[in-house]
Amino acid sequence: IYEITIDGTQVREVTVDGVIAWVEANFDIRNLSAPNEVTEGDNFTVSADVKNIGDGRDTQNISFNRGGSTSKTLEGAETTTVSFGETINNNGDFTLRISSGDDSESQTVTVLTPANFDVRNLSAPNTVTEGDNFNVSADVVNTGQTSDTQNISFNRGGSTNRSLSGNSSTNVSFGETIN
């Protein structure tokens, strides 16, 4: 076993079988983690492990392609985790990438529009006789891409909770009597 030192600092102990091999520092990006889908405006975290797969100590800038960076110093074979917060306010597919000076890893996130319930096709009789029962109905359409539950209410009384997945609709009906 030999002790390797650089500028008086022990770098590594190695067993030599005739040849000494030295690998310069190399920052490998691994295990990028981010959600596959988020809703517009939601905060989320993108993280990755950074491993120095070389033997030497080094400092590198670790950057996130959507903004932000951090400087990391790693000894040979040392690993650390970096995290970046992100919010995307547009729908679509976006590439998230964390990079070192030596490597990068990326993942695509799909940003969905939030649930938005619209009331359409309101139907009620034009005239009613006092004391008669009648129905008021409407279509409720979720124009967003995410699911939600919302309270649908009739201004003369009555309400119902409806759950709708993205881009779907339902019909609501309220019975009424005018006295």
XYZ file of N, CA and C in Angstrom:
537
model
N 0.858 -1.177 0.000
C 0.000 0.000 0.000
C 0.894 1.225 0.000
N 0.567 2.165 -0.911
C 1.303 3.416 -1.016
C 0.377 4.578 -0.720
N 0.920 5.571 -0.115
C 0.168 6.784 0.162
C 0.543 7.815 -0.893
N -0.477 8.365 -1.568
C -0.243 9.382 -2.576
C -0.571 10.728 -1.949
N 0.370 11.658 -2.065
C 0.132 13.000 -1.535
C 0.401 14.028 -2.622
N -0.393 15.097 -2.563
C -0.203 16.237 -3.459
C -0.146 17.464 -2.584
N 0.938 18.240 -2.704
C 1.132 19.438 -1.896
C 0.950 19.148 -0.406
N 1.432 18.000 0.056
C 1.391 17.660 1.466
C 0.069 17.097 1.956
N -0.930 16.953 1.081
C -2.235 16.419 1.484
C -2.382 15.009 0.938
N -2.734 14.074 1.852
C -2.937 12.699 1.407
C -4.165 12.654 0.514
N -4.005 12.125 -0.670
C -5.096 12.041 -1.618
C -5.744 10.667 -1.567
N -4.901 9.618 -1.519
C -5.462 8.281 -1.569
C -4.381 7.268 -1.232
N -4.785 6.158 -0.636
C -3.879 5.031 -0.456
C -4.232 4.013 -1.519
N -3.213 3.465 -2.174
C -3.451 2.490 -3.235
C -2.513 1.302 -3.071
N -2.966 0.186 -3.545
C -2.117 -0.991 -3.642
C -1.647 -1.056 -5.080
N -0.378 -1.149 -5.272
C 0.186 -1.071 -6.612
C 0.662 -2.448 -7.044
N 0.264 -2.832 -8.227
C 0.743 -4.056 -8.851
C 1.609 -3.665 -10.040
N 2.565 -2.814 -9.795
C 3.499 -2.454 -10.836
C 3.188 -1.148 -11.537
N 1.921 -0.708 -11.622
C 1.590 0.502 -12.352
C 0.689 1.363 -11.474
N 0.995 2.634 -11.398
C 0.152 3.556 -10.648
C -0.784 4.241 -11.638
N -2.060 4.127 -11.381
C -3.063 4.765 -12.235
C -3.699 5.909 -11.463
N -3.797 7.071 -12.075
C -4.386 8.249 -11.458
C -5.460 8.774 -12.408
N -6.651 8.937 -11.884
C -7.753 9.462 -12.689
C -8.099 10.842 -12.168
N -8.057 11.832 -13.054
C -8.407 13.188 -12.653
C -9.853 13.244 -12.173
N -10.151 14.267 -11.410
C -11.524 14.468 -10.938
C -12.474 14.527 -12.125
N -13.644 13.928 -11.944
C -14.663 13.906 -12.984
C -16.014 13.862 -12.276
N -16.807 14.929 -12.422
C -18.081 15.043 -11.721
C -19.198 14.451 -12.582
N -19.712 13.300 -12.136
C -20.750 12.556 -12.826
C -22.110 12.930 -12.222
N -23.096 13.225 -13.062
C -24.449 13.554 -12.605
C -25.279 12.285 -12.684
N -25.950 11.934 -11.562
C -26.721 10.693 -11.480
C -28.045 10.933 -10.772
N -28.986 10.037 -11.007
C -30.240 9.974 -10.250
C -31.017 11.285 -10.253
N -31.119 11.932 -11.422
C -31.918 13.148 -11.502
C -33.346 12.814 -11.098
N -33.905 13.638 -10.242
C -35.248 13.396 -9.727
C -36.090 14.650 -9.888
N -37.224 14.499 -10.558
C -38.192 15.577 -10.746
C -39.531 14.911 -11.053
N -40.629 15.590 -10.768
C -41.921 14.991 -11.107
C -42.090 14.886 -12.626
N -42.858 13.905 -13.068
C -43.147 13.768 -14.492
C -44.177 14.788 -14.956
N -45.112 15.141 -14.047
C -46.151 16.120 -14.349
C -46.316 17.075 -13.179
N -46.562 18.338 -13.499
C -46.898 19.350 -12.496
C -47.984 20.238 -13.094
N -48.623 21.020 -12.232
C -49.619 21.986 -12.675
C -48.969 23.352 -12.778
N -49.362 24.120 -13.801
C -48.841 25.481 -13.978
C -48.824 26.217 -12.646
N -47.704 26.853 -12.344
C -47.597 27.668 -11.152
C -47.233 26.923 -9.885
N -47.238 25.583 -9.912
C -46.853 24.807 -8.727
C -45.337 24.829 -8.554
N -44.895 24.913 -7.314
C -43.464 24.803 -7.009
C -43.090 23.329 -6.940
N -41.912 22.999 -7.454
C -41.412 21.632 -7.348
C -39.896 21.668 -7.275
N -39.308 20.529 -6.918
C -37.865 20.441 -6.726
C -37.263 19.492 -7.750
N -36.116 19.896 -8.286
C -35.321 19.057 -9.178
C -34.009 18.793 -8.455
N -33.641 17.510 -8.310
C -32.399 17.190 -7.597
C -31.634 16.107 -8.343
N -30.362 16.001 -8.008
C -29.507 14.965 -8.602
C -28.325 14.729 -7.671
N -27.747 13.545 -7.789
C -26.511 13.231 -7.086
C -25.345 13.625 -7.993
N -24.322 14.185 -7.392
C -23.089 14.531 -8.104
C -21.988 13.700 -7.471
N -21.337 12.850 -8.270
C -20.274 11.987 -7.753
C -18.988 12.271 -8.500
N -17.937 12.476 -7.725
C -16.607 12.608 -8.308
C -16.105 11.190 -8.547
N -16.116 10.754 -9.797
C -15.696 9.387 -10.116
C -14.194 9.306 -10.366
N -13.519 10.435 -10.197
C -12.064 10.447 -10.323
C -11.402 10.293 -8.973
N -10.078 10.433 -8.967
C -9.298 10.292 -7.744
C -8.998 11.636 -7.090
N -8.893 12.669 -7.856
C -8.474 13.958 -7.325
C -9.614 14.803 -6.810
N -9.264 15.748 -5.970
C -10.208 16.724 -5.429
C -10.402 17.822 -6.470
N -11.680 18.314 -6.564
C -11.940 19.378 -7.521
C -13.153 20.169 -7.051
N -13.271 21.376 -7.596
C -14.435 22.225 -7.386
C -15.028 22.521 -8.745
N -16.332 22.295 -8.878
C -17.008 22.574 -10.140
C -18.324 23.290 -9.866
N -18.768 24.043 -10.869
C -20.054 24.704 -10.836
C -21.101 23.721 -11.347
N -22.126 23.454 -10.536
C -23.224 22.575 -10.927
C -24.394 23.480 -11.276
N -24.894 23.360 -12.515
C -25.926 24.298 -12.962
C -27.221 23.600 -13.351
N -28.306 24.377 -13.235
C -29.649 23.943 -13.619
C -30.043 24.774 -14.836
N -30.447 24.115 -15.898
C -30.682 24.829 -17.158
C -31.813 25.853 -17.094
N -32.681 25.802 -16.103
C -33.766 26.773 -15.992
C -33.443 27.870 -14.989
N -32.187 27.924 -14.571
C -31.746 28.993 -13.679
C -31.212 28.462 -12.371
N -30.070 28.954 -11.987
C -29.472 28.572 -10.719
C -28.250 27.714 -10.900
N -27.316 27.875 -9.975
C -26.113 27.050 -9.958
C -25.548 27.070 -8.543
N -24.677 26.104 -8.289
C -24.023 26.002 -6.993
C -22.630 25.438 -7.203
N -21.687 25.900 -6.422
C -20.311 25.424 -6.517
C -20.116 24.283 -5.519
N -19.546 23.180 -5.980
C -19.328 22.010 -5.123
C -17.880 21.559 -5.216
N -17.296 21.276 -4.053
C -15.959 20.708 -3.964
C -16.101 19.279 -3.476
N -15.549 18.342 -4.238
C -15.645 16.924 -3.894
C -14.275 16.268 -3.938
N -14.024 15.436 -2.949
C -12.850 14.570 -2.940
C -13.108 13.424 -3.919
N -12.074 12.672 -4.263
C -12.242 11.503 -5.102
C -13.246 10.538 -4.495
N -14.175 10.025 -5.301
C -15.217 9.068 -4.934
C -16.289 9.652 -4.015
N -16.247 10.934 -3.729
C -17.258 11.559 -2.860
C -18.502 11.904 -3.682
N -19.671 11.817 -3.014
C -20.961 12.133 -3.635
C -21.690 13.162 -2.794
N -22.401 14.054 -3.451
C -23.277 15.012 -2.782
C -24.552 15.136 -3.606
N -25.577 15.682 -2.995
C -26.850 15.902 -3.688
C -27.072 17.399 -3.843
N -27.526 17.800 -5.030
C -27.882 19.193 -5.277
C -29.372 19.258 -5.581
N -30.006 20.365 -5.180
C -31.434 20.561 -5.411
C -31.687 21.981 -5.884
N -32.649 22.118 -6.783
C -33.052 23.412 -7.304
C -34.574 23.481 -7.273
N -35.108 24.600 -6.799
C -36.548 24.818 -6.824
C -36.960 25.405 -8.162
N -38.149 25.059 -8.617
C -38.612 25.532 -9.925
C -40.116 25.749 -9.901
N -40.578 26.713 -10.669
C -41.987 26.979 -10.935
C -42.093 27.313 -12.415
N -42.989 26.645 -13.120
C -43.193 26.924 -14.539
C -44.630 27.410 -14.709
N -44.786 28.557 -15.350
C -46.107 29.186 -15.462
C -46.726 29.046 -16.850
N -46.236 28.124 -17.646
C -46.800 27.843 -18.978
C -46.993 26.346 -19.106
N -48.038 25.949 -19.849
C -48.218 24.508 -20.039
C -47.365 24.025 -21.207
N -47.073 22.731 -21.200
C -46.262 22.120 -22.257
C -45.224 21.191 -21.664
N -44.318 20.721 -22.508
C -43.227 19.840 -22.094
C -41.947 20.660 -21.987
N -41.223 20.489 -20.891
C -39.999 21.242 -20.643
C -38.887 20.295 -20.242
N -37.680 20.545 -20.749
C -36.511 19.758 -20.381
C -35.860 20.371 -19.160
N -35.609 19.543 -18.169
C -34.901 19.934 -16.956
C -33.541 19.265 -17.006
N -32.455 20.041 -16.851
C -31.108 19.473 -16.962
C -30.223 20.010 -15.845
N -29.519 19.104 -15.184
C -28.490 19.477 -14.217
C -27.156 19.062 -14.811
N -26.183 20.002 -14.798
C -24.905 19.780 -15.476
C -23.731 20.131 -14.583
N -22.644 19.382 -14.774
C -21.338 19.734 -14.210
C -20.454 20.105 -15.392
N -19.186 20.345 -15.131
C -18.252 20.594 -16.226
C -17.954 19.348 -17.036
N -18.345 18.167 -16.511
C -18.012 16.901 -17.160
C -19.206 16.121 -17.693
N -20.407 16.358 -17.131
C -21.532 15.473 -17.403
C -22.836 16.243 -17.209
N -23.919 15.675 -17.701
C -25.247 16.234 -17.435
C -26.271 15.117 -17.496
N -27.405 15.364 -16.869
C -28.527 14.442 -16.931
C -29.786 15.277 -17.052
N -30.753 14.780 -17.850
C -31.965 15.563 -18.073
C -33.206 14.687 -17.985
N -34.331 15.366 -17.819
C -35.641 14.719 -17.736
C -36.663 15.720 -18.260
N -37.735 15.216 -18.857
C -38.812 16.075 -19.333
C -39.929 16.104 -18.304
N -40.445 17.302 -18.036
C -41.612 17.467 -17.175
C -42.732 18.025 -18.039
N -43.941 17.489 -17.849
C -45.123 18.000 -18.535
C -45.861 18.919 -17.576
N -46.076 20.160 -18.010
C -46.770 21.149 -17.184
C -48.209 21.246 -17.700
N -49.160 20.954 -16.803
C -50.582 20.910 -17.149
C -51.292 22.196 -16.730
N -52.322 22.572 -17.494
C -53.128 23.723 -17.087
C -53.995 23.315 -15.899
N -54.196 24.221 -14.930
C -54.992 23.877 -13.751
C -56.466 23.705 -14.106
N -57.173 23.016 -13.225
C -58.613 22.835 -13.403
C -59.300 24.194 -13.451
N -60.280 24.297 -14.348
C -61.078 25.516 -14.474
C -62.490 25.092 -14.869
N -63.442 25.282 -13.976
C -64.821 24.859 -14.235
C -65.597 26.008 -14.876
N -66.147 25.761 -16.072
C -67.024 26.707 -16.765
C -68.442 26.162 -16.754
N -69.417 27.059 -16.591
C -70.826 26.681 -16.672
C -71.312 27.067 -18.065
N -71.923 26.084 -18.759
C -72.384 26.283 -20.127
C -73.773 25.684 -20.305
N -74.428 26.115 -21.351
C -75.716 25.540 -21.763
C -76.753 25.569 -20.639
N -76.880 26.699 -20.004
C -77.889 26.862 -18.956
C -79.270 26.667 -19.571
N -80.074 25.846 -18.924
C -81.408 25.551 -19.434
C -82.421 25.737 -18.314
N -83.416 26.587 -18.588
C -84.518 26.829 -17.648
C -85.715 27.270 -18.479
N -86.924 27.027 -17.994
C -88.091 27.477 -18.763
C -88.136 29.003 -18.835
N -88.681 29.517 -19.940
C -88.824 30.964 -20.101
C -89.883 31.530 -19.167
N -90.944 30.778 -18.956
C -92.012 31.210 -18.049
C -92.406 30.036 -17.175
N -92.830 30.338 -15.980
C -93.334 29.324 -15.050
C -94.550 29.898 -14.336
N -95.382 29.014 -13.868
C -96.556 29.415 -13.098
C -96.205 29.303 -11.628
N -96.604 30.315 -10.870
C -96.319 30.324 -9.440
C -96.808 29.026 -8.812
N -95.930 28.403 -8.022
C -96.241 27.158 -7.341
C -95.840 25.914 -8.108
N -95.551 26.043 -9.388
C -95.135 24.889 -10.183
C -93.653 24.584 -9.932
N -93.318 23.306 -9.980
C -91.920 22.882 -9.913
C -91.311 22.939 -11.302
N -90.051 23.298 -11.372
C -89.326 23.286 -12.638
C -87.861 22.994 -12.357
N -87.146 22.634 -13.390
C -85.724 22.322 -13.264
C -84.877 23.361 -13.990
N -83.730 23.644 -13.386
C -82.691 24.455 -14.014
C -81.489 23.536 -14.147
N -80.925 23.439 -15.352
C -79.772 22.562 -15.541
C -78.701 23.295 -16.340
N -77.500 22.785 -16.237
C -76.371 23.352 -16.973
C -75.288 22.297 -17.099
N -74.456 22.474 -18.099
C -73.264 21.643 -18.235
C -72.126 22.344 -17.498
N -71.350 21.573 -16.754
C -70.154 22.085 -16.095
C -68.973 21.409 -16.778
N -68.073 22.226 -17.332
C -66.953 21.718 -18.125
C -65.640 22.112 -17.446
N -64.782 21.130 -17.209
C -63.431 21.398 -16.714
C -62.552 21.614 -17.942
N -62.190 22.873 -18.187
C -61.379 23.198 -19.362
C -59.883 23.022 -19.104
N -59.517 22.718 -17.865
C -58.116 22.478 -17.535
C -57.726 21.035 -17.784
N -56.456 20.734 -17.495
C -55.940 19.381 -17.715
C -55.838 18.571 -16.429
N -56.099 19.182 -15.283
C -55.983 18.485 -14.002
C -57.351 18.269 -13.394
N -57.457 17.280 -12.523
C -58.706 16.958 -11.834
C -58.938 17.906 -10.676
N -60.215 18.093 -10.333
C -60.564 18.928 -9.194
C -61.989 18.609 -8.768
N -62.323 18.991 -7.545
C -63.680 18.937 -7.026
C -64.069 20.356 -6.654
N -65.213 20.792 -7.173
C -65.686 22.140 -6.871
C -67.153 22.106 -6.513
N -67.584 23.120 -5.753
C -68.972 23.256 -5.358
C -69.708 24.056 -6.427
N -70.774 23.472 -6.966
C -71.616 24.135 -7.959
C -72.892 24.544 -7.228
N -73.203 25.834 -7.262
C -74.378 26.300 -6.522
C -75.346 27.024 -7.438
N -76.620 26.968 -7.049
C -77.710 27.637 -7.738
C -78.078 28.850 -6.901
N -78.185 30.033 -7.544
C -78.359 31.256 -6.766
C -79.671 31.311 -5.988
N -80.634 30.447 -6.282
C -81.895 30.432 -5.536
C -81.883 29.342 -4.464
N -80.737 28.729 -4.258
C -80.610 27.694 -3.231
C -80.195 26.370 -3.835
N -79.479 25.602 -3.051
C -79.020 24.296 -3.489
C -77.605 24.353 -4.033
N -76.881 23.312 -3.777
C -75.521 23.180 -4.300
C -75.148 21.713 -4.335
N -74.101 21.423 -5.107
C -73.599 20.058 -5.203
C -72.104 20.101 -5.474
N -71.366 19.186 -4.905
C -69.941 19.055 -5.202
C -69.786 18.114 -6.387
N -68.977 18.526 -7.339
C -68.713 17.689 -8.505
C -67.215 17.557 -8.703
N -66.780 16.327 -8.964
C -65.383 16.038 -9.278
C -65.282 15.783 -10.771
N -64.346 16.472 -11.393
C -64.144 16.290 -12.828
C -62.664 16.111 -13.121
N -62.349 15.145 -13.951
C -60.975 15.020 -14.440
C -60.756 16.090 -15.506
N -59.515 16.257 -15.916
C -59.202 17.269 -16.917
C -59.963 17.053 -18.211
N -60.388 18.158 -18.830
C -61.078 18.141 -20.120
C -62.307 17.237 -20.126
N -63.101 17.315 -19.061
C -64.319 16.515 -19.002
C -65.480 17.407 -18.559
N -66.703 16.851 -18.618
C -67.883 17.634 -18.259
C -68.920 16.768 -17.562
N -69.864 17.439 -16.932
C -70.988 16.778 -16.298
C -72.180 17.724 -16.372
N -73.367 17.199 -16.140
C -74.572 18.023 -16.118
C -75.059 18.111 -14.681
N -75.468 19.303 -14.283
C -76.062 19.499 -12.966
C -77.484 20.002 -13.156
N -78.360 19.633 -12.218
C -79.755 20.027 -12.299
C -80.255 20.382 -10.915
N -81.021 21.450 -10.822
C -81.601 21.879 -9.559
C -83.101 22.038 -9.762
N -83.855 21.489 -8.825
C -85.311 21.661 -8.857
C -85.680 22.940 -8.108
N -86.712 23.633 -8.608
C -87.078 24.918 -8.024
C -88.595 25.080 -8.073
N -89.096 25.786 -7.094
C -90.504 26.170 -7.071
C -90.561 27.658 -6.784
N -91.315 28.423 -7.586
C -91.517 29.846 -7.350
C -92.817 30.022 -6.573
N -92.744 30.595 -5.395
C -93.955 30.831 -4.589
C -94.235 32.305 -4.514
